[in-house]
Short mmCIF file of C-alpha atoms in Angstrom, two decimals:
data_model
loop_
_atom_site.label_atom_id
_atom_site.label_comp_id
_atom_site.label_asym_id
_atom_site.label_seq_id
_atom_site.Cartn_x
_atom_site.Cartn_y
_atom_site.Cartn_z
CA MET A 1 202.91 12.43 144.80
CA ARG A 2 203.45 15.16 143.03
CA ARG A 3 200.79 17.42 142.39
CA GLY A 4 200.99 19.72 138.80
CA PRO A 5 201.76 23.37 138.83
CA SER A 6 200.29 25.59 140.61
CA TRP A 7 198.85 27.37 137.66
CA LEU A 8 197.40 24.75 136.11
CA HIS A 9 195.02 24.16 139.13
CA ARG A 10 193.83 27.85 138.83
CA GLY A 11 193.48 26.59 135.21
CA ALA A 12 191.11 24.75 135.32
CA LEU A 13 189.83 26.33 138.17
CA LEU A 14 188.94 28.50 135.77
CA ILE A 15 188.14 26.79 132.77
CA ASN A 16 185.98 24.53 135.20
CA ARG A 17 183.86 28.20 135.85
CA ALA A 18 184.34 29.53 132.76
CA GLY A 19 182.81 26.20 131.31
CA ARG A 20 179.60 25.38 132.95
CA ASN A 21 178.02 24.90 130.71
CA LEU A 22 179.78 22.94 128.78
CA GLU A 23 180.55 21.06 131.07
CA ARG A 24 176.32 19.43 131.08
CA GLY A 25 176.21 20.04 127.37
CA PHE A 26 175.80 23.65 126.56
CA GLU A 27 174.50 22.00 123.01
CA MET A 28 170.92 21.99 120.54
CA GLU A 29 172.15 18.15 120.32
CA GLU A 30 168.55 17.10 119.51
CA LEU A 31 166.26 18.01 115.99
CA SER A 32 163.86 17.90 118.99
CA LEU A 33 165.11 20.61 120.48
CA HIS A 34 165.50 22.24 117.67
CA LEU A 35 161.83 21.80 117.31
CA LEU A 36 160.79 23.24 120.47
CA ASP A 37 163.60 26.50 119.44
CA LEU A 38 160.85 27.17 116.53
CA VAL A 39 157.65 26.60 118.23
CA GLU A 40 159.06 28.53 121.17
CA ASN A 41 159.39 31.51 118.64
CA ALA A 42 155.91 30.58 117.19
CA LEU A 43 155.20 31.28 121.14
CA ARG A 44 156.73 34.34 121.91
CA ALA A 45 154.55 35.85 118.53
CA GLU A 46 150.73 34.96 120.23
CA ALA A 47 150.35 31.80 117.74
CA GLY A 48 147.03 30.77 118.36
CA LEU A 49 147.09 27.05 115.84
CA ILE A 50 151.19 25.80 115.21
CA LYS A 51 151.75 23.10 112.62
CA ILE A 52 154.60 20.66 112.66
CA GLY A 53 155.20 18.79 110.15
CA ILE A 54 158.26 15.71 110.53
CA TYR A 55 158.67 14.17 106.28
CA GLU A 56 161.20 11.66 105.92
CA GLU A 57 161.44 10.10 102.83
CA PRO A 58 163.56 7.54 102.37
CA GLU A 59 163.46 7.53 99.06
CA GLN A 60 164.89 10.88 98.45
CA ASP A 61 166.46 10.45 101.83
CA LEU A 62 165.51 13.46 102.76
CA LEU A 63 164.03 15.14 106.18
CA SER A 64 162.52 18.25 106.64
CA LEU A 65 161.26 19.63 109.44
CA LEU A 66 158.28 22.51 109.42
CA VAL A 67 157.06 24.78 111.66
CA GLU A 68 154.29 26.99 110.96
CA ASP A 69 152.54 29.75 112.73
CA ASP A 70 149.39 32.50 112.33
CA GLY A 71 151.27 34.53 115.15
CA ARG A 72 152.07 38.10 114.17
CA GLY A 73 154.49 37.16 111.68
CA MET A 74 157.53 40.05 110.29
CA GLU A 75 157.77 41.92 108.11
CA PRO A 76 160.06 41.19 104.90
CA GLY A 77 163.32 43.37 106.39
CA MET A 78 162.83 41.16 109.96
CA ALA A 79 162.39 38.40 108.16
CA ALA A 80 165.45 38.20 105.86
CA ALA A 81 167.22 38.70 108.69
CA ALA A 82 166.02 36.69 111.41
CA SER A 83 168.08 33.23 110.77
CA ASN A 84 171.70 35.99 110.72
CA PRO A 85 173.22 35.21 114.79
CA PHE A 86 173.56 39.31 115.03
CA PHE A 87 170.35 39.70 115.48
CA THR A 88 167.45 39.65 117.82
CA THR A 89 163.81 41.45 117.96
CA ARG A 90 164.44 40.82 122.15
CA THR A 91 165.99 43.55 124.89
CA THR A 92 167.64 41.39 126.89
CA ARG A 93 170.42 40.18 125.41
CA ARG A 94 171.89 41.12 121.88
CA VAL A 95 172.27 38.26 120.09
CA GLY A 96 169.74 35.14 118.54
CA LEU A 97 170.69 31.75 117.56
CA GLY A 98 168.09 29.51 117.23
CA LEU A 99 167.51 29.64 113.56
CA SER A 100 171.00 30.44 113.39
CA LEU A 101 172.15 27.36 114.85
CA LEU A 102 169.49 25.18 113.01
CA GLN A 103 170.18 26.09 109.36
CA ALA A 104 173.84 25.64 110.36
CA ASN A 105 173.38 22.26 111.25
CA ALA A 106 170.85 21.63 107.96
CA GLN A 107 173.43 23.41 106.00
CA ALA A 108 175.93 20.46 107.07
CA CYS A 109 173.54 17.91 106.30
CA GLU A 110 173.44 19.30 102.55
CA GLY A 111 169.98 20.89 103.36
CA ASP A 112 169.01 24.91 104.31
CA LEU A 113 166.50 26.41 106.26
CA THR A 114 163.95 28.40 104.69
CA LEU A 115 161.70 31.44 106.36
CA GLU A 116 158.40 32.53 104.91
CA SER A 117 156.65 35.14 107.21
CA ARG A 118 154.11 38.19 106.64
CA LEU A 119 153.53 40.64 109.22
CA GLY A 120 150.20 39.83 111.06
CA GLU A 121 149.03 36.39 109.43
CA GLY A 122 152.19 33.78 110.79
CA THR A 123 156.01 32.36 109.43
CA ARG A 124 157.02 29.84 108.62
CA VAL A 125 160.01 28.17 109.22
CA LYS A 126 160.71 24.84 106.97
CA ALA A 127 164.42 23.34 107.29
CA TRP A 128 166.04 20.16 104.96
CA PHE A 129 168.48 17.83 105.74
CA THR A 130 170.11 14.61 104.00
CA LEU A 131 168.66 11.55 105.62
CA SER A 132 171.42 9.48 105.98
CA HIS A 133 173.77 12.30 106.61
CA ILE A 134 175.89 11.20 109.65
CA ASP A 135 176.25 14.61 110.31
CA ARG A 136 172.08 14.23 111.08
CA GLN A 137 171.55 15.15 114.64
CA PRO A 138 169.22 12.24 115.82
CA LEU A 139 165.59 13.75 116.54
CA GLY A 140 165.59 12.34 120.25
CA GLY A 141 163.10 12.84 122.46
CA TRP A 142 160.45 13.55 120.07
CA PRO A 143 157.40 12.05 121.66
CA ALA A 144 157.81 14.17 125.46
CA THR A 145 158.67 17.40 123.26
CA ILE A 146 155.74 17.33 121.75
CA THR A 147 153.31 15.87 124.44
CA GLY A 148 155.35 18.75 127.33
CA LEU A 149 153.99 21.64 124.84
CA ILE A 150 150.74 20.63 124.65
CA LEU A 151 150.25 19.80 127.96
CA THR A 152 152.26 23.29 129.16
CA GLN A 153 150.02 25.51 126.67
CA GLN A 154 146.97 25.13 127.09
CA GLY A 155 145.96 28.22 125.37
CA VAL A 156 147.04 27.17 121.40
CA GLU A 157 146.33 24.27 119.75
CA PHE A 158 148.87 21.88 118.03
CA PHE A 159 148.79 20.22 114.72
CA TYR A 160 151.77 17.08 114.17
CA SER A 161 151.45 15.29 111.25
CA HIS A 162 154.64 12.96 110.64
CA ARG A 163 154.90 11.43 107.57
CA VAL A 164 157.98 7.78 106.87
CA GLY A 165 157.71 7.30 103.21
CA ASP A 166 153.49 6.80 102.29
CA ASP A 167 152.70 5.99 106.12
CA GLU A 168 151.33 9.10 108.59
CA PHE A 169 150.81 9.63 111.98
CA GLU A 170 148.22 13.15 112.92
CA LEU A 171 147.95 14.10 116.03
CA ASP A 172 145.00 17.48 116.24
CA THR A 173 144.63 18.96 119.72
CA ARG A 174 141.56 20.73 117.91
CA GLU A 175 140.37 17.35 117.50
CA LEU A 176 141.27 15.38 121.21
CA ARG A 177 140.16 18.32 122.88
CA ARG A 178 136.67 18.29 120.74
CA GLU A 179 136.24 14.00 121.45
CA LEU A 180 137.81 14.52 125.34
CA GLY A 181 136.45 17.18 126.62
CA ARG A 182 138.50 20.90 126.89
CA ASP A 183 140.68 20.49 130.37
CA ALA A 184 142.19 16.79 129.50
CA LEU A 185 145.13 17.79 127.76
CA ALA A 186 145.94 19.92 131.43
CA ASP A 187 145.99 16.41 133.00
CA PRO A 188 149.25 14.95 132.47
CA ALA A 189 148.49 11.31 133.12
CA VAL A 190 146.67 12.15 129.61
CA THR A 191 149.37 13.33 128.07
CA ALA A 192 151.90 11.06 129.41
CA MET A 193 149.79 8.74 127.34
CA LEU A 194 149.82 9.84 124.54
CA ARG A 195 153.67 10.49 124.85
CA GLU A 196 153.49 6.52 124.55
CA GLN A 197 151.02 6.27 121.52
CA VAL A 198 153.19 9.34 120.00
CA GLN A 199 156.03 6.45 120.10
CA GLU A 200 154.55 3.83 119.89
CA ALA A 201 153.14 4.78 116.43
CA LEU A 202 156.80 6.73 115.19
CA ALA A 203 158.30 2.88 115.68
CA LYS A 204 154.97 1.39 113.93
CA MET A 205 156.00 3.82 110.88
CA GLY A 206 159.57 2.72 111.19
CA SER A 207 160.84 6.63 112.13
CA ARG A 208 165.15 6.62 111.31
CA ALA A 209 164.76 9.86 111.90
CA MET B 1 148.44 4.86 108.70
CA ALA B 2 149.06 5.17 112.46
CA LYS B 3 146.19 6.16 114.94
CA LEU B 4 145.28 7.91 117.79
CA LYS B 5 143.87 5.63 119.92
CA ILE B 6 140.61 8.30 121.36
CA SER B 7 139.21 5.62 123.09
CA ASP B 8 142.34 4.59 125.33
CA LEU B 9 142.85 8.84 126.55
CA ALA B 10 139.21 8.38 127.00
CA LYS B 11 139.66 6.51 129.01
CA ILE B 12 142.28 7.73 131.48
CA LYS B 13 140.66 11.03 131.98
CA GLU B 14 137.86 8.83 132.86
CA GLN B 15 139.74 7.54 135.97
CA VAL B 16 141.93 10.80 136.63
CA SER B 17 138.61 13.15 136.65
CA ARG B 18 137.04 10.98 139.15
CA ARG B 19 140.32 10.59 141.48
CA THR B 20 140.55 14.76 141.26
CA SER B 21 136.66 15.85 141.08
CA LEU B 22 137.21 16.45 144.96
CA ARG B 23 139.39 19.24 144.54
CA ASN B 24 138.33 21.92 141.89
CA GLY B 25 139.48 25.16 142.81
CA GLY B 26 142.00 27.63 140.92
CA ALA B 27 145.56 26.77 140.23
CA LYS B 28 147.69 28.11 143.58
CA VAL B 29 151.32 26.79 141.96
CA LYS B 30 152.94 27.83 139.43
CA ILE B 31 155.38 27.02 137.78
CA THR B 32 157.82 28.67 134.49
CA VAL B 33 160.26 26.67 133.51
CA HIS B 34 162.52 29.45 131.05
CA MET B 35 163.11 27.77 127.49
CA GLY B 36 164.34 29.94 125.16
CA THR B 37 167.12 28.88 123.03
CA CYS B 38 169.39 29.62 126.20
CA GLY B 39 167.78 27.36 128.06
CA ILE B 40 166.98 25.01 125.52
CA ALA B 41 170.94 24.07 125.18
CA SER B 42 171.79 23.93 128.92
CA GLY B 43 168.76 21.12 129.44
CA ALA B 44 165.32 23.21 129.79
CA ARG B 45 163.69 20.36 128.11
CA THR B 46 164.89 17.60 130.08
CA VAL B 47 164.01 19.77 133.30
CA LEU B 48 160.76 20.50 131.94
CA ASN B 49 160.65 16.86 131.26
CA ALA B 50 161.08 15.93 135.39
CA ALA B 51 158.35 18.73 136.30
CA ILE B 52 156.09 17.03 134.33
CA GLU B 53 156.63 13.61 136.20
CA GLU B 54 157.02 14.91 139.63
CA LEU B 55 153.39 16.52 138.58
CA GLU B 56 152.01 13.28 137.14
CA ARG B 57 152.55 11.11 140.32
CA SER B 58 151.82 14.02 142.50
CA GLY B 59 148.29 13.64 141.25
CA ARG B 60 147.69 17.91 142.08
CA LYS B 61 145.37 19.73 140.27
CA ASP B 62 145.88 22.96 141.74
CA ILE B 63 150.02 23.57 140.37
CA ILE B 64 150.47 24.08 136.64
CA ILE B 65 153.87 24.32 134.70
CA THR B 66 154.33 25.99 131.90
CA THR B 67 157.06 27.69 129.03
CA SER B 68 158.20 31.16 128.86
CA GLY B 69 160.14 32.58 126.85
CA CYS B 70 164.62 33.65 128.24
CA ALA B 71 164.93 36.02 130.99
CA GLY B 72 168.45 37.62 130.31
CA LEU B 73 170.19 35.32 132.57
CA CYS B 74 171.49 33.20 129.64
CA SER B 75 174.58 31.95 132.02
CA HIS B 76 172.15 30.63 134.58
CA GLU B 77 170.22 29.25 132.47
CA PRO B 78 168.23 26.29 132.88
CA LEU B 79 165.74 28.90 134.90
CA VAL B 80 162.62 27.82 136.27
CA THR B 81 160.56 30.14 138.23
CA VAL B 82 157.51 28.91 140.76
CA GLU B 83 155.36 31.47 142.39
CA THR B 84 152.17 30.22 144.54
CA GLN B 85 149.62 32.38 145.11
CA GLY B 86 149.91 35.24 147.78
CA GLU B 87 153.81 35.08 147.94
CA GLU B 88 157.48 36.06 146.09
CA PRO B 89 158.07 34.49 142.90
CA ILE B 90 161.35 32.46 143.20
CA LYS B 91 163.74 31.99 140.55
CA TYR B 92 165.76 29.04 141.02
CA VAL B 93 169.29 29.11 138.65
CA TYR B 94 170.89 26.13 136.98
CA VAL B 95 168.44 23.39 137.73
CA ASN B 96 168.68 19.43 136.46
CA ASP B 97 166.70 17.19 137.12
CA PRO B 98 167.11 15.96 140.71
CA LYS B 99 167.32 19.69 141.59
CA MET B 100 163.77 20.50 139.52
CA ARG B 101 162.03 17.61 141.34
CA GLN B 102 163.48 18.72 145.21
CA ILE B 103 161.48 21.92 144.20
CA PHE B 104 158.72 20.66 142.73
CA ASN B 105 158.46 17.84 145.94
CA ARG B 106 159.92 20.36 148.81
CA HIS B 107 158.55 24.01 147.28
CA ALA B 108 155.82 23.64 145.11
CA LEU B 109 154.12 20.65 147.70
CA GLU B 110 154.76 21.29 150.98
CA GLY B 111 156.26 25.23 150.71
CA GLU B 112 159.54 25.63 151.54
CA VAL B 113 161.30 27.35 149.18
CA GLN B 114 165.07 25.68 148.24
CA THR B 115 167.61 29.37 149.56
CA GLN B 116 169.99 26.84 148.49
CA PHE B 117 169.20 27.30 144.75
CA ALA B 118 167.43 30.15 144.19
CA LEU B 119 168.72 33.28 142.68
CA ALA B 120 169.35 35.51 145.11
CA ARG B 121 168.37 35.17 148.96
CA GLY B 122 166.56 38.14 151.44
CA SER B 123 165.58 40.51 149.71
CA GLU B 124 167.05 43.99 148.60
CA GLN B 125 167.83 47.25 150.38
CA GLN B 126 165.08 49.75 150.28
#
């Protein structure tokens, strides 16, 4: 039986090595991953309260995502450069990808991204999309993402609000901690049930995101 | 308006705290899933979800899971660090769902370092 030429095998091996991440899906294929990325930015900025908004407006055919934190904020010049992929504050590598990827995704769906930041006060990122756009990524595994964040970031409070038309769902960890006790959200059994409740609420509101 | 059912959450919390109130020491094991853009884009959320599921299943109160940013080893993502009290932290690379479950069950629960998934074996030469 003829196999391909030996260079092809070598080539395939090289591609396989170089593309190791691609094989496993190296991409941000869900909007919930972008939201997770934005929240991680807020955590790096030492936020104490992170507000997350997901707003679906079927009548305007619009989906907006909002992440607002009370972290250390940025100077004006830095905020302006933040969505440039060749700008980053990190010292571990030379490119910053998070915001530029989200902006590219939003622009592909007739939307865009804005970033407002004040040094010492916090940062607010808003991205919007045409809800029905064929290139708009799905929200994806959001309930597990937000409850995973709540479980793993015990020092941080989250306020999550989700609107579908006139219908609204809110989750406030400050309120939950008041009602259930300070350590209740450190329990994976509690956050698992919280996840189910978020799932149910999204289904009930008829979320199309 | 869709509402959270706080009474249901309270019931769950009640059951759990009764079950585990005997063990109330500090955290013995800390699992950190690195969640930079690089980690997230290569599957860190799946890894985190797997770790959380295993933690829930184990019912252990002395293991905490947290996330951190990019560790500078983007090409090795997803990265997970497991720190056991009094021992050196171990960094695992190219972690996925089944590897995370194995790392949790063997290393975090049983204390067996899974060297086959670790970044490096042995220690640097002095």
